[in-house]
Short mmCIF file of C-alpha atoms in Angstrom, two decimals:
data_model
loop_
_atom_site.label_atom_id
_atom_site.label_comp_id
_atom_site.label_asym_id
_atom_site.label_seq_id
_atom_site.Cartn_x
_atom_site.Cartn_y
_atom_site.Cartn_z
CA UNK A 11 5.43 12.88 -29.55
CA UNK A 12 2.31 13.30 -27.32
CA UNK A 13 1.99 11.09 -24.18
CA UNK A 14 -0.32 10.51 -21.76
CA UNK A 15 0.89 9.25 -18.10
CA UNK A 16 -0.17 7.14 -15.27
CA UNK A 17 0.91 7.75 -11.66
CA UNK A 18 1.71 4.98 -9.29
CA UNK A 19 2.60 5.87 -5.80
CA UNK A 20 2.57 9.65 -6.69
CA UNK A 21 5.38 9.50 -9.10
CA UNK A 22 3.65 12.24 -11.38
CA UNK A 23 3.11 14.54 -8.48
CA UNK A 24 6.68 13.81 -7.05
CA UNK A 25 7.99 14.77 -10.54
CA UNK A 26 6.20 18.27 -11.15
CA UNK A 27 6.85 19.15 -7.50
CA UNK A 28 10.18 18.07 -6.03
CA UNK A 29 12.96 20.32 -7.73
CA UNK A 30 15.40 17.58 -8.05
CA UNK A 31 12.77 15.23 -9.94
CA UNK A 32 11.64 18.45 -11.87
CA UNK A 33 14.86 18.92 -13.65
CA UNK A 34 15.11 15.57 -14.95
CA UNK A 35 11.19 15.22 -15.54
CA UNK A 36 11.69 18.21 -17.94
CA UNK A 37 14.62 16.52 -19.74
CA UNK A 38 12.52 13.49 -20.23
CA UNK A 39 9.74 15.34 -21.73
CA UNK A 40 12.24 17.65 -23.76
CA UNK A 41 13.64 14.01 -25.28
CA UNK A 42 9.92 12.82 -25.93
CA UNK A 43 9.23 15.78 -27.66
CA UNK A 44 12.10 15.82 -29.91
CA UNK A 45 10.99 12.46 -31.16
CA UNK A 46 8.41 13.71 -33.83
CA UNK A 47 6.94 12.96 -36.88
CA UNK A 48 9.65 14.12 -39.14
CA UNK A 49 12.60 12.63 -37.00
CA UNK A 50 10.95 9.13 -37.26
CA UNK A 51 10.28 9.17 -40.71
CA UNK A 52 13.56 10.18 -41.40
CA UNK A 53 15.36 7.79 -39.57
CA UNK A 54 13.00 4.74 -40.50
CA UNK A 55 13.69 5.49 -44.01
CA UNK A 56 17.55 6.09 -43.78
CA UNK A 57 17.86 3.04 -41.64
CA UNK A 58 15.66 0.18 -41.84
CA UNK A 59 12.78 0.58 -44.31
CA UNK A 60 12.93 -2.55 -46.93
CA UNK A 61 15.29 -4.20 -44.43
CA UNK A 62 13.15 -6.79 -42.86
CA UNK A 63 12.24 -4.31 -39.96
CA UNK A 64 8.62 -4.12 -39.41
CA UNK A 65 7.99 -1.64 -36.57
CA UNK A 66 9.29 2.06 -36.05
CA UNK A 67 10.32 1.01 -32.42
CA UNK A 68 14.26 0.69 -33.16
CA UNK A 69 14.08 4.52 -34.70
CA UNK A 70 12.12 5.57 -31.19
CA UNK A 71 14.50 3.75 -29.08
CA UNK A 72 17.58 5.45 -30.98
CA UNK A 73 16.25 8.81 -31.07
CA UNK A 74 15.27 8.48 -27.59
CA UNK A 75 18.85 7.29 -26.51
CA UNK A 76 20.54 10.01 -28.68
CA UNK A 77 18.49 12.75 -26.90
CA UNK A 78 18.79 11.55 -23.40
CA UNK A 79 22.31 10.71 -23.78
CA UNK A 80 23.29 14.29 -24.98
CA UNK A 81 21.50 15.39 -21.91
CA UNK A 82 23.49 13.30 -19.65
CA UNK A 83 21.49 10.32 -19.03
CA UNK A 84 23.69 7.08 -18.90
CA UNK A 85 22.59 4.84 -21.40
CA UNK A 86 22.28 1.09 -20.49
CA UNK A 87 23.29 1.54 -16.68
CA UNK A 88 24.11 -1.25 -14.75
CA UNK A 89 21.88 -1.63 -11.62
CA UNK A 90 24.82 -2.67 -9.41
CA UNK A 91 28.17 -1.39 -9.04
CA UNK A 92 29.70 -5.06 -8.66
CA UNK A 93 30.52 -5.91 -12.24
CA UNK A 94 29.42 -9.33 -11.29
CA UNK A 95 26.05 -8.41 -12.13
CA UNK A 96 26.87 -6.22 -15.23
CA UNK A 97 25.07 -8.33 -17.94
CA UNK A 98 22.11 -7.22 -19.76
CA UNK A 99 19.53 -8.45 -17.44
CA UNK A 100 20.70 -6.30 -14.55
CA UNK A 101 20.81 -3.30 -16.54
CA UNK A 102 18.30 0.04 -16.74
CA UNK A 103 17.71 1.80 -20.22
CA UNK A 104 18.79 4.95 -18.78
CA UNK A 105 19.44 6.28 -15.08
CA UNK A 106 20.75 9.72 -13.94
CA UNK A 107 21.53 10.92 -10.67
CA UNK A 108 21.03 14.16 -8.67
CA UNK A 109 22.36 15.87 -5.47
CA UNK A 110 19.81 15.62 -2.72
CA UNK A 111 18.58 18.48 -0.91
CA UNK A 112 15.07 17.16 0.82
CA UNK A 113 15.98 13.95 1.98
CA UNK A 114 12.18 13.34 3.04
CA UNK A 115 10.97 14.32 -0.52
CA UNK A 116 12.86 11.95 -2.26
CA UNK A 117 12.81 9.26 0.01
CA UNK A 118 16.42 9.12 0.64
CA UNK A 119 19.06 9.04 3.49
CA UNK A 120 21.91 9.31 1.12
CA UNK A 121 23.55 12.44 -0.59
CA UNK A 122 22.58 11.11 -4.05
CA UNK A 123 19.53 9.64 -5.57
CA UNK A 124 17.93 9.64 -9.26
CA UNK A 125 15.90 8.45 -11.67
CA UNK A 126 15.86 5.09 -13.70
CA UNK A 127 14.07 4.68 -17.32
CA UNK A 128 12.92 1.59 -19.09
CA UNK A 129 11.94 2.23 -22.74
CA UNK A 130 9.69 -0.96 -22.99
CA UNK A 131 8.78 -2.24 -26.44
CA UNK A 132 9.75 -5.85 -25.96
CA UNK A 133 7.15 -8.82 -25.03
CA UNK A 134 4.37 -8.86 -23.16
CA UNK A 135 5.95 -11.48 -21.07
CA UNK A 136 8.80 -8.96 -19.89
CA UNK A 137 6.35 -6.18 -18.01
CA UNK A 138 6.65 -7.67 -14.40
CA UNK A 139 10.39 -7.72 -14.81
CA UNK A 140 10.45 -4.08 -16.37
CA UNK A 141 8.40 -2.59 -13.48
CA UNK A 142 10.53 -4.39 -10.95
CA UNK A 143 13.86 -3.17 -12.48
CA UNK A 144 13.32 0.42 -11.38
CA UNK A 145 12.11 -1.02 -7.81
CA UNK A 146 15.49 -2.63 -7.57
CA UNK A 147 17.29 0.02 -8.55
CA UNK A 148 15.65 2.24 -6.18
CA UNK A 149 15.51 0.09 -3.06
CA UNK A 150 18.28 -0.12 -0.35
CA UNK A 151 19.48 -4.17 -0.81
CA UNK A 152 22.98 -5.64 -0.10
CA UNK A 153 24.48 -5.10 -3.20
CA UNK A 154 25.66 -1.38 -4.18
CA UNK A 155 24.05 0.41 -6.82
CA UNK A 156 25.80 1.95 -9.51
CA UNK A 157 23.48 4.96 -9.50
CA UNK A 158 21.04 4.95 -6.85
CA UNK A 159 17.41 5.81 -7.52
CA UNK A 160 14.46 6.62 -5.95
CA UNK A 161 11.76 6.99 -8.85
CA UNK A 162 11.17 5.18 -12.12
CA UNK A 163 9.62 5.73 -15.58
CA UNK A 164 8.54 3.37 -17.55
CA UNK A 165 7.93 4.54 -21.46
CA UNK A 166 5.82 1.97 -23.60
CA UNK A 167 3.67 2.26 -26.76
CA UNK A 168 -0.37 3.14 -26.55
CA UNK A 169 -2.51 0.72 -28.32
CA UNK A 170 -2.75 2.96 -31.00
CA UNK A 171 0.82 3.52 -31.80
CA UNK A 172 1.03 -0.14 -31.50
CA UNK A 173 -1.56 -0.47 -34.33
CA UNK A 174 -0.13 2.42 -36.45
CA UNK A 175 3.28 2.12 -35.78
CA UNK A 176 3.71 -1.72 -37.07
CA UNK A 177 4.74 -3.24 -33.85
CA UNK A 178 4.42 -7.05 -33.00
CA UNK A 179 1.12 -8.34 -31.96
CA UNK A 180 2.77 -9.63 -28.52
CA UNK A 181 4.52 -6.23 -27.73
CA UNK A 182 3.34 -4.93 -24.46
CA UNK A 183 1.56 -1.65 -24.36
CA UNK A 184 1.03 1.31 -21.78
CA UNK A 185 -2.29 -0.16 -21.37
CA UNK A 186 -0.88 -3.56 -20.13
CA UNK A 187 1.30 -1.99 -17.79
CA UNK A 188 -1.08 0.19 -16.16
CA UNK A 189 -3.32 -3.39 -15.91
CA UNK A 190 -0.50 -4.79 -14.21
CA UNK A 191 0.07 -2.02 -11.48
CA UNK A 192 -2.30 -3.26 -9.23
CA UNK A 193 -1.70 -7.10 -8.88
CA UNK A 194 2.08 -6.18 -8.49
CA UNK A 195 1.31 -3.08 -6.08
CA UNK A 196 3.18 -4.59 -2.95
CA UNK A 197 6.01 -5.40 -4.93
CA UNK A 198 6.53 -1.90 -6.96
CA UNK A 199 7.14 -0.07 -3.58
CA UNK A 200 8.53 3.16 -5.24
CA UNK A 201 7.22 5.66 -7.41
CA UNK A 202 6.57 4.68 -11.07
CA UNK A 203 5.10 6.76 -13.65
CA UNK A 204 3.94 4.94 -16.70
CA UNK A 205 4.30 7.11 -20.04
CA UNK A 206 2.25 5.93 -23.06
CA UNK A 207 3.47 7.25 -26.21
CA UNK A 208 0.67 8.14 -28.54
CA UNK A 209 0.55 7.41 -32.33
CA UNK A 210 1.97 9.80 -35.02
CA UNK A 211 -0.63 11.95 -36.69
CA UNK A 212 0.93 12.02 -40.48
CA UNK A 213 2.21 8.72 -41.06
CA UNK A 214 1.61 4.92 -40.24
CA UNK A 215 3.55 1.64 -40.99
CA UNK A 216 2.31 -0.73 -43.44
CA UNK A 217 3.67 -4.38 -43.58
CA UNK A 218 4.98 -5.64 -47.09
CA UNK A 219 6.47 -9.31 -47.94
CA UNK A 220 9.15 -9.82 -50.05
CA UNK A 221 10.00 -13.24 -50.57
CA UNK A 222 9.57 -14.77 -47.00
CA UNK A 223 10.38 -11.44 -45.21
CA UNK A 224 8.25 -8.94 -43.83
CA UNK A 225 9.27 -5.29 -43.76
CA UNK A 226 7.66 -2.15 -42.44
CA UNK A 227 7.00 0.91 -44.91
CA UNK A 228 5.76 4.55 -43.99
CA UNK A 229 2.50 5.23 -45.45
CA UNK A 230 1.86 9.39 -45.38
CA UNK A 231 -1.52 10.20 -44.59
#
C-alpha cells in the first residue's frame, strides 16, 4: 500500500534517524507494503465477500496482523503489566520493544523502550482515545507497563481509501486524526506518527443489498 505520514513532535525524524526506531519503522513499512491489491482482493473474496461485510477494513487488519506478528510484534498487547488493566480498553493493537543504546535519543532512562501501534479503522468518536493510548504506553506513571514504549504510530485510512474501500461514513480518517493533533497537543506529549493508507489502484468496493443486509463486493477497475 502507498502511504502518507504526518509527524507529531518530530516522530518521523526519530523513526528515520535513531537506529533502534529505524529497525522497527522498517518492519512497519514492510508489513504495510505487503498489504497490496492482490492480497486484499484475495483475502476479502475468500473470507468476507457476500457475507454482510461492507468494507475491506477487516482484511487489511488481518493482513497487517499476520505481517507484524511474523516480525515479532506483540498483537493486542496490554498497556499495563497488572492484570487488573488487561481488558480491551487498555490494549494496544501492536507493540514491540528494543534494547536502548542512546537513552537521550529515545527519551528513556530505562534499558528497554519500544513503539506502540494503533490501527484505527473505528468510529470518529474514538480518535482522541486512539491518540492517547500510545501516550499512556509511553509516559511514566504509577502502573508498571507490559511494554514501555516511547513513540506511537497510528495507522488510519485516508478519505480516498475510505470512499473506495467501502468504509462506513462514521469511520475516522487520516485527515481527521491530523485535525485532532493541535487541540490535543498538550495531552499528546510523546512523538506520534500518523500514517495514512492510500486507496488501492486496481479495485474499489461497491455495496449491494441482499434482503435487509448490505454487503461489499470487489469491483476491478
